[in-house]
Amino acid sequence: MNLPTFLGGVHPPEGKELTENKAVEVLRPEDSREFVYPMALHIGAPCSPIVAKGDEVLAGQKIADTDAFVSAPKYSAVSGKVKAIEPRMVFTGAMELSVVIESDGKYTPAPTLHDILGHKPQPSEYVKMIREAGLVGLGGACFPTHVKLSPPKGKVIKHVIVNAAECEPFLTCDNRLMIDSPDEIIKGLEYVLEIFPEAEGVIAIESNKPEAIKIMTEHNKNPKIKVMPLKVKYPQGAEKMLIWSVTGQEVPTVPALPADVGCIVLNTRTTWQIWLAIEKGLPVTERIVTVTGDAVKEPKNLRVPLGLSVRELVNACGGFVEEPVKVISGGPMMGIAMRSLDVPVVKGTSGILALTKNSAYITEESACIRCGKCVEVCPMHLEPTYLDHAVRRRDYDDFEAHGGMNCIECGSCAYTCPASRHLVQSYKDGKAAVNAKRRKAGGK
């Protein structure tokens, strides 16, 4: 069967067999411990605390917010007392201002968003409710969902796509959510279609998830929604690749957005959370995390409260069979190597991947041999080796002129490079330099 896909991409080992058949287990500590809530988002303006040291808080109570449009509030997952407001380390290794809550183990609930609003929201109130619930893209980027659902004036949305591809190796949290909660995902999508009545819904799933495809298809009774199996290829779940596979449309280069081709793309968990916010009036306070890798004694999918230490997730999986040489927040292709396990689970923590020296071995860089493999696999149709050379000679104007800012940092080029060039790091450095130059020039 010729399934939809895109040009380029790679086929790394999947690694999903470690957890794809593991039902989600609930990890909900019922004794006193610290929960840490960083104020920064992956994408968007940081929040400011609206609680003070010594304040008593309830589970589901808002603890931070901002007036910035591109941001989302933060909620405590636990009841307890604010222990401190101070910088704490996050998974990137940076120190971020955080609200630290000492839980009481009781999870005493705060009033729901419905209680605060006074009624269940109407379609005209959905976007406001989604923003108030702290919803962001839960695939990893954490782009505020209400911004996606507020396209520029004149943009007609024709497709609302649920990104259920989960193409990143090892991760299975979205797959398990589809198997366990299909009706809620479909209902969440239906709520979004009420916002965009001219659109059709598409649940796009890679074909290596046959059980999820079967269950989602059987549970879908809405003629405006279809379940679309896709070819297994990385990075099938990247926004622009997914839009091409589903609709055949190409999203123009930066700064164009999916709305420019009539599309909105939402992560599976984000769609589920939309259902939870609108149907139940509950904010984002927990998520499913895949804890996996050959260093983990018993890989699992865990449903955990936000703010809980990553170390507790690893302990819940029996710890390590041997000391890992690398622990990654996310998957092996686009995840970020962690300096410590003593960092909190945040909204974008889709996975914790612990690798032994056998699976994390990286060869030394050697000279580029001009083989062209990176060009063949680049899903954005760039010339990775040229961009790498431009960055290494610090010619950032040339890097920008040849499309470097359009790189999605998927790692396909580095994966296929026989010379083990650190290509993605080069592009990150190049993009950072260009952005710094733009800021210096006043955003021009």
Coordinates of C-alpha atoms in Angstrom, one line a residue:
M1 CA 0.0 0.0 0.0
N2 CA 1.3 3.4 -1.0
L3 CA 0.7 5.5 2.1
P4 CA 1.1 9.3 2.2
T5 CA 4.5 10.7 3.0
F6 CA 7.0 13.4 2.1
L7 CA 10.3 13.7 0.2
G8 CA 13.4 13.0 2.2
G9 CA 13.6 11.7 5.7
V10 CA 15.3 8.7 7.3
H11 CA 14.4 5.4 8.9
P12 CA 16.1 5.2 12.3
P13 CA 15.5 2.1 14.5
E14 CA 12.2 2.6 16.2
G15 CA 12.9 1.3 19.7
K16 CA 9.1 1.5 20.4
E17 CA 8.9 -2.2 21.3
L18 CA 10.2 -1.4 24.8
T19 CA 6.9 0.4 25.8
E20 CA 4.3 0.3 23.0
N21 CA 2.5 -2.6 24.7
K22 CA 2.8 -1.1 28.2
A23 CA -0.4 0.4 29.5
V24 CA -0.1 3.8 31.2
E25 CA 0.6 3.6 34.9
V26 CA -0.3 6.4 37.3
L27 CA 2.5 7.8 39.4
R28 CA 0.9 10.1 42.0
P29 CA 3.0 10.5 45.1
E30 CA 0.9 10.7 48.2
D31 CA 3.5 11.9 50.7
S32 CA 5.1 15.3 51.1
R33 CA 7.7 16.3 48.5
E34 CA 8.8 19.2 46.3
F35 CA 7.2 20.1 43.0
V36 CA 8.9 22.7 40.8
Y37 CA 7.2 24.9 38.3
P38 CA 9.6 26.9 36.0
M39 CA 8.2 30.2 34.7
A40 CA 9.7 29.9 31.3
L41 CA 8.1 28.3 28.3
H42 CA 9.9 26.6 25.4
I43 CA 8.3 29.1 23.0
G44 CA 6.7 32.3 24.3
A45 CA 6.9 34.9 27.1
P46 CA 7.7 33.6 30.6
C47 CA 5.0 33.8 33.3
S48 CA 5.3 35.7 36.5
P49 CA 4.3 34.1 39.9
I50 CA 0.9 35.2 41.3
V51 CA 1.6 33.4 44.6
A52 CA 4.1 34.2 47.3
K53 CA 6.3 32.1 49.6
G54 CA 4.1 30.7 52.4
D55 CA 0.9 30.7 50.4
E56 CA -1.3 27.6 50.6
V57 CA -2.3 26.3 47.2
L58 CA -4.7 23.7 45.8
A59 CA -4.4 21.2 43.0
G60 CA -5.4 22.9 39.8
Q61 CA -4.8 26.4 41.2
K62 CA -3.2 29.0 38.9
I63 CA 0.2 30.0 40.2
A64 CA 1.6 32.0 37.4
D65 CA 0.4 34.1 34.4
T66 CA 1.3 36.9 32.1
D67 CA -0.5 39.5 29.9
A68 CA 1.7 38.4 26.9
F69 CA -0.4 36.9 24.0
V70 CA 2.2 34.2 23.1
S71 CA 2.2 32.5 26.5
A72 CA 0.1 30.4 28.8
P73 CA -0.6 30.3 32.5
K74 CA 0.8 27.6 34.9
Y75 CA -1.1 25.6 37.5
S76 CA -0.1 23.6 40.5
A77 CA -0.7 19.8 40.1
V78 CA -0.7 19.4 43.9
S79 CA -2.0 21.0 47.1
G80 CA 0.4 22.3 49.6
K81 CA 2.5 25.3 50.5
V82 CA 4.7 27.6 48.4
K83 CA 8.1 26.8 49.7
A84 CA 10.2 29.2 47.6
I85 CA 10.2 31.3 44.5
E86 CA 13.8 31.0 43.2
P87 CA 15.9 29.9 40.3
R88 CA 15.9 26.1 39.7
M89 CA 17.6 24.0 37.1
V90 CA 15.4 22.8 34.2
F91 CA 16.1 20.0 31.7
T92 CA 18.2 22.2 29.4
G93 CA 20.6 22.8 32.2
A94 CA 19.6 26.5 32.5
M95 CA 18.5 28.0 35.8
E96 CA 14.9 29.4 35.5
L97 CA 12.8 31.3 38.1
S98 CA 10.5 28.7 39.5
V99 CA 7.6 28.3 42.0
V100 CA 8.5 25.5 44.4
I101 CA 5.6 23.9 46.2
E102 CA 5.9 21.5 49.2
S103 CA 3.0 19.1 48.6
D104 CA 0.8 17.7 51.4
G105 CA 0.1 14.5 49.5
K106 CA -3.7 15.2 49.5
Y107 CA -4.3 16.7 46.0
T108 CA -7.1 18.8 47.4
P109 CA -8.8 20.3 44.3
A110 CA -9.2 23.9 43.4
P111 CA -12.5 25.2 41.8
T112 CA -12.7 24.2 38.2
L113 CA -12.5 26.7 35.3
H114 CA -16.2 26.0 34.8
D115 CA -16.9 27.1 38.5
I116 CA -14.9 30.3 37.9
L117 CA -16.7 31.0 34.6
G118 CA -20.1 30.1 36.0
H119 CA -21.0 27.7 33.2
K120 CA -19.7 25.3 30.6
P121 CA -18.2 27.4 27.8
Q122 CA -20.0 28.1 24.5
P123 CA -18.1 27.8 21.2
S124 CA -17.4 31.5 21.2
E125 CA -15.6 31.0 24.5
Y126 CA -13.5 27.9 23.6
V127 CA -10.3 29.7 22.7
K128 CA -10.4 31.8 25.9
M129 CA -11.0 28.6 27.9
I130 CA -8.1 26.9 26.2
R131 CA -5.8 29.8 27.0
E132 CA -7.0 29.9 30.6
A133 CA -6.4 26.2 31.0
G134 CA -2.7 26.7 30.2
L135 CA -2.8 24.6 27.0
V136 CA 0.3 24.5 24.8
G137 CA 1.6 22.1 22.2
L138 CA 2.4 19.0 24.3
G139 CA 4.5 17.3 21.6
G140 CA 7.6 19.2 22.9
A141 CA 7.7 22.7 21.4
C142 CA 5.0 24.1 23.9
F143 CA 3.7 26.7 21.5
P144 CA 0.6 28.2 23.1
T145 CA -2.5 26.5 21.7
H146 CA -4.8 29.5 21.8
V147 CA -2.4 31.3 19.5
K148 CA -2.7 28.5 16.9
L149 CA -6.4 28.7 17.2
S150 CA -6.4 32.4 16.5
P151 CA -5.2 32.6 12.9
P152 CA -4.6 36.0 11.2
K153 CA -7.7 37.7 9.9
G154 CA -8.6 36.5 6.4
K155 CA -7.0 33.0 6.9
V156 CA -9.6 30.3 6.2
I157 CA -8.9 27.0 8.0
K158 CA -9.7 24.0 5.9
H159 CA -7.9 21.3 7.8
V160 CA -7.4 20.6 11.5
I161 CA -4.8 17.9 11.7
V162 CA -4.2 15.9 14.9
N163 CA -0.5 15.0 14.8
A164 CA -0.6 11.4 16.0
A165 CA 2.4 10.3 13.9
E166 CA 4.7 10.1 16.9
C167 CA 7.7 9.5 14.5
E168 CA 10.4 10.1 17.1
P169 CA 12.0 6.8 18.0
F170 CA 11.3 5.2 21.5
L171 CA 8.3 7.4 22.4
T172 CA 4.9 5.8 22.7
C173 CA 3.0 8.1 25.0
D174 CA 0.7 9.4 22.2
N175 CA 0.1 5.8 20.9
R176 CA -1.0 4.7 24.4
L177 CA -3.3 7.7 24.7
M178 CA -5.1 6.8 21.5
I179 CA -5.5 3.2 22.6
D180 CA -6.8 4.2 26.0
S181 CA -8.8 7.4 25.3
P182 CA -10.0 7.5 21.7
D183 CA -13.4 9.1 22.4
E184 CA -11.8 12.0 24.3
I185 CA -9.4 12.8 21.5
I186 CA -12.2 12.7 19.0
K187 CA -14.3 15.0 21.1
G188 CA -11.5 17.4 21.6
L189 CA -11.1 17.6 17.8
E190 CA -14.8 18.1 17.5
Y191 CA -14.6 21.1 19.8
V192 CA -11.9 22.6 17.6
L193 CA -14.1 22.0 14.5
E194 CA -16.8 24.0 16.2
I195 CA -14.4 26.9 16.2
F196 CA -13.7 26.4 12.5
P197 CA -16.9 25.0 11.0
E198 CA -15.5 25.1 7.4
A199 CA -12.7 22.7 8.3
E200 CA -12.4 18.9 8.2
G201 CA -10.6 17.0 10.9
V202 CA -7.8 14.5 10.1
I203 CA -6.2 12.2 12.7
A204 CA -2.8 11.3 11.1
I205 CA -1.1 8.2 12.5
E206 CA 2.0 6.4 11.2
S207 CA 1.2 2.8 10.1
N208 CA 3.4 1.3 12.8
K209 CA 0.5 1.9 15.2
P210 CA -2.1 -0.5 13.9
E211 CA -4.0 -0.9 17.2
A212 CA -4.3 2.9 17.5
I213 CA -5.4 3.2 13.9
K214 CA -8.0 0.5 14.4
I215 CA -9.4 1.9 17.6
M216 CA -9.5 5.5 16.4
T217 CA -11.3 4.4 13.2
E218 CA -13.9 2.3 15.1
H219 CA -14.6 5.1 17.6
N220 CA -14.9 7.9 15.0
K221 CA -18.5 8.4 14.0
N222 CA -18.1 12.0 12.7
P223 CA -18.2 12.3 8.9
K224 CA -16.1 15.5 9.1
I225 CA -13.3 13.6 10.7
K226 CA -11.1 10.9 9.0
V227 CA -8.3 8.7 10.3
M228 CA -5.4 8.7 7.9
P229 CA -2.5 6.1 8.2
L230 CA 0.8 7.5 7.0
K231 CA 4.0 5.9 5.9
V232 CA 6.6 5.3 8.7
K233 CA 9.4 7.7 8.1
Y234 CA 11.1 10.3 10.3
P235 CA 10.3 13.2 10.6
Q236 CA 6.8 12.5 9.5
G237 CA 5.4 14.3 12.5
A238 CA 7.2 17.6 11.8
E239 CA 4.5 20.2 11.1
K240 CA 5.4 21.0 7.5
M241 CA 6.0 17.4 6.6
L242 CA 2.7 16.4 8.1
I243 CA 0.8 19.0 6.2
W244 CA 2.4 17.9 2.9
S245 CA 1.6 14.2 3.6
V246 CA -2.0 15.0 4.6
T247 CA -3.0 17.7 2.1
G248 CA -0.3 17.8 -0.5
Q249 CA 0.3 21.5 0.3
E250 CA 3.7 23.0 0.9
V251 CA 4.0 25.5 3.7
P252 CA 6.1 28.4 2.4
T253 CA 9.4 29.2 4.1
V254 CA 9.9 31.2 7.3
P255 CA 8.0 33.2 8.5
A256 CA 5.0 31.5 6.9
L257 CA 2.7 29.5 9.2
P258 CA 0.4 26.5 8.6
A259 CA -2.6 28.9 8.6
D260 CA -1.2 30.3 5.4
V261 CA -2.2 27.1 3.7
G262 CA -5.4 26.7 5.7
C263 CA -4.1 24.2 8.3
I264 CA -3.9 23.9 12.0
V265 CA -1.8 21.1 13.5
L266 CA -2.4 19.9 17.1
N267 CA -0.6 17.2 19.1
T268 CA -2.6 14.2 20.2
R269 CA -2.2 15.0 23.9
T270 CA -3.1 18.7 23.2
T271 CA -6.3 17.6 21.6
W272 CA -7.1 15.4 24.6
Q273 CA -6.4 18.3 26.9
I274 CA -8.8 20.5 24.9
W275 CA -11.5 18.0 25.7
L276 CA -10.6 18.1 29.3
A277 CA -10.6 21.9 29.5
I278 CA -13.9 22.4 27.7
E279 CA -15.7 19.4 29.0
K280 CA -14.5 19.3 32.6
G281 CA -13.0 22.8 33.1
L282 CA -9.6 21.4 34.2
P283 CA -6.2 22.9 33.4
V284 CA -3.0 21.2 32.3
T285 CA -1.5 19.7 35.5
E286 CA -0.2 16.3 34.3
R287 CA 1.0 14.4 31.3
I288 CA 2.0 11.0 30.0
V289 CA 5.8 10.4 29.9
T290 CA 7.6 7.5 28.2
V291 CA 10.5 6.4 30.3
T292 CA 12.6 4.1 28.2
G293 CA 16.0 3.1 26.8
D294 CA 18.4 0.2 27.4
A295 CA 19.7 1.7 30.6
V296 CA 16.2 1.6 32.2
K297 CA 15.4 -1.5 34.2
E298 CA 11.6 -1.6 33.4
P299 CA 10.6 0.9 30.7
K300 CA 7.1 2.3 31.2
N301 CA 4.5 4.9 30.2
L302 CA 3.7 6.9 33.2
R303 CA 1.0 9.5 33.9
V304 CA 2.6 12.0 36.2
P305 CA 1.8 15.4 37.8
L306 CA 3.8 18.3 36.3
G307 CA 6.6 19.5 38.6
L308 CA 7.6 16.1 39.8
S309 CA 11.3 15.3 39.6
V310 CA 12.5 13.2 36.7
R311 CA 14.5 11.2 39.2
E312 CA 11.2 9.9 40.6
L313 CA 10.1 8.7 37.2
V314 CA 13.3 6.7 36.8
N315 CA 12.9 5.2 40.3
A316 CA 9.3 4.2 39.5
C317 CA 10.8 2.2 36.6
G318 CA 13.2 0.3 38.9
G319 CA 16.2 2.6 38.3
F320 CA 19.0 1.9 35.9
V321 CA 20.4 -1.5 35.0
E322 CA 23.7 0.3 34.5
E323 CA 24.8 3.9 34.7
P324 CA 23.7 5.6 31.5
V325 CA 26.1 7.7 29.5
K326 CA 23.4 9.9 28.2
V327 CA 19.9 10.8 29.5
I328 CA 17.7 12.7 27.0
S329 CA 14.6 14.7 27.5
G330 CA 12.5 13.7 24.5
G331 CA 13.6 11.2 21.8
P332 CA 17.0 10.5 20.4
M333 CA 16.6 12.6 17.2
M334 CA 15.4 16.0 18.6
G335 CA 15.6 15.5 22.3
I336 CA 18.0 17.5 24.6
A337 CA 20.7 15.8 26.7
M338 CA 20.1 16.4 30.4
R339 CA 22.8 17.4 32.9
S340 CA 20.8 16.1 35.9
L341 CA 17.8 14.0 36.8
D342 CA 16.9 16.5 39.5
V343 CA 14.8 18.6 37.2
P344 CA 11.0 18.9 37.0
V345 CA 8.6 17.3 34.5
V346 CA 7.2 20.1 32.4
K347 CA 4.4 20.3 29.8
G348 CA 6.8 19.4 27.0
T349 CA 8.4 16.3 28.7
S350 CA 7.2 13.6 26.3
G351 CA 9.9 11.1 27.2
I352 CA 13.0 10.4 29.3
L353 CA 15.4 8.3 27.3
A354 CA 18.4 6.7 29.1
L355 CA 21.1 5.1 27.0
T356 CA 24.1 2.9 27.8
K357 CA 27.5 3.3 26.2
N358 CA 26.5 0.6 23.7
S359 CA 23.6 2.6 22.2
A360 CA 24.9 6.1 22.7
Y361 CA 28.3 5.7 21.1
I362 CA 29.2 8.6 18.8
T363 CA 32.2 8.4 16.5
E364 CA 34.6 11.4 16.1
E365 CA 33.9 13.9 13.4
S366 CA 35.9 13.6 10.3
A367 CA 36.1 15.8 7.1
C368 CA 33.0 16.0 4.9
I369 CA 33.4 13.7 2.0
R370 CA 30.9 15.5 -0.3
C371 CA 28.7 12.4 -0.6
G372 CA 25.4 14.3 -0.7
K373 CA 23.5 12.0 1.6
C374 CA 22.5 14.9 3.8
V375 CA 21.0 16.7 0.8
E376 CA 19.0 13.6 -0.1
V377 CA 17.4 13.2 3.3
C378 CA 16.8 16.8 4.2
P379 CA 13.0 17.2 4.4
M380 CA 13.3 20.9 4.0
H381 CA 15.3 20.5 0.7
L382 CA 18.3 22.4 2.1
E383 CA 22.0 21.8 1.5
P384 CA 23.1 20.8 5.0
T385 CA 26.8 20.5 4.2
Y386 CA 26.9 24.0 2.7
L387 CA 25.2 25.5 5.7
D388 CA 27.6 23.7 8.0
H389 CA 30.6 25.2 6.2
A390 CA 29.0 28.6 6.3
V391 CA 28.6 28.5 10.1
R392 CA 32.1 27.1 10.6
R393 CA 33.6 30.0 8.7
R394 CA 31.1 32.4 10.6
D395 CA 29.5 33.6 7.4
Y396 CA 26.1 34.0 8.9
D397 CA 24.8 36.1 6.0
D398 CA 25.6 33.2 3.7
F399 CA 23.9 30.8 6.1
E400 CA 20.8 32.9 6.1
A401 CA 20.8 33.4 2.3
H402 CA 20.9 29.7 1.7
G403 CA 17.8 29.0 3.9
G404 CA 19.5 28.1 7.1
M405 CA 16.7 29.6 9.2
N406 CA 14.2 27.1 7.6
C407 CA 16.1 24.2 9.2
I408 CA 13.7 22.3 11.5
E409 CA 16.6 20.7 13.4
C410 CA 15.2 17.2 12.8
G411 CA 18.7 15.6 12.7
S412 CA 18.1 13.6 9.5
C413 CA 21.3 14.9 8.0
A414 CA 23.4 14.1 11.1
Y415 CA 21.9 10.7 11.3
T416 CA 22.9 9.8 7.7
C417 CA 26.3 11.5 7.7
P418 CA 29.1 9.0 7.3
A419 CA 31.6 11.6 8.6
S420 CA 29.6 12.1 11.8
R421 CA 29.5 15.8 11.3
H422 CA 27.8 17.7 14.1
L423 CA 25.4 19.3 11.6
V424 CA 22.5 20.1 13.8
Q425 CA 24.7 21.9 16.3
S426 CA 26.1 24.0 13.5
Y427 CA 22.6 25.0 12.4
K428 CA 21.6 25.8 16.0
D429 CA 24.7 28.0 16.3
G430 CA 24.0 29.7 12.9
K431 CA 20.3 30.4 13.8
A432 CA 21.3 31.8 17.2
A433 CA 23.8 34.1 15.5
V434 CA 21.3 35.3 12.9
N435 CA 18.7 35.9 15.6
A436 CA 21.2 37.8 17.7
K437 CA 22.1 40.0 14.7
R438 CA 18.4 40.7 14.1
R439 CA 17.8 41.7 17.7
K440 CA 20.8 44.0 17.6
A441 CA 19.4 45.6 14.4
G442 CA 16.1 46.2 16.2
G443 CA 14.2 43.2 14.7
K444 CA 14.7 44.2 11.1

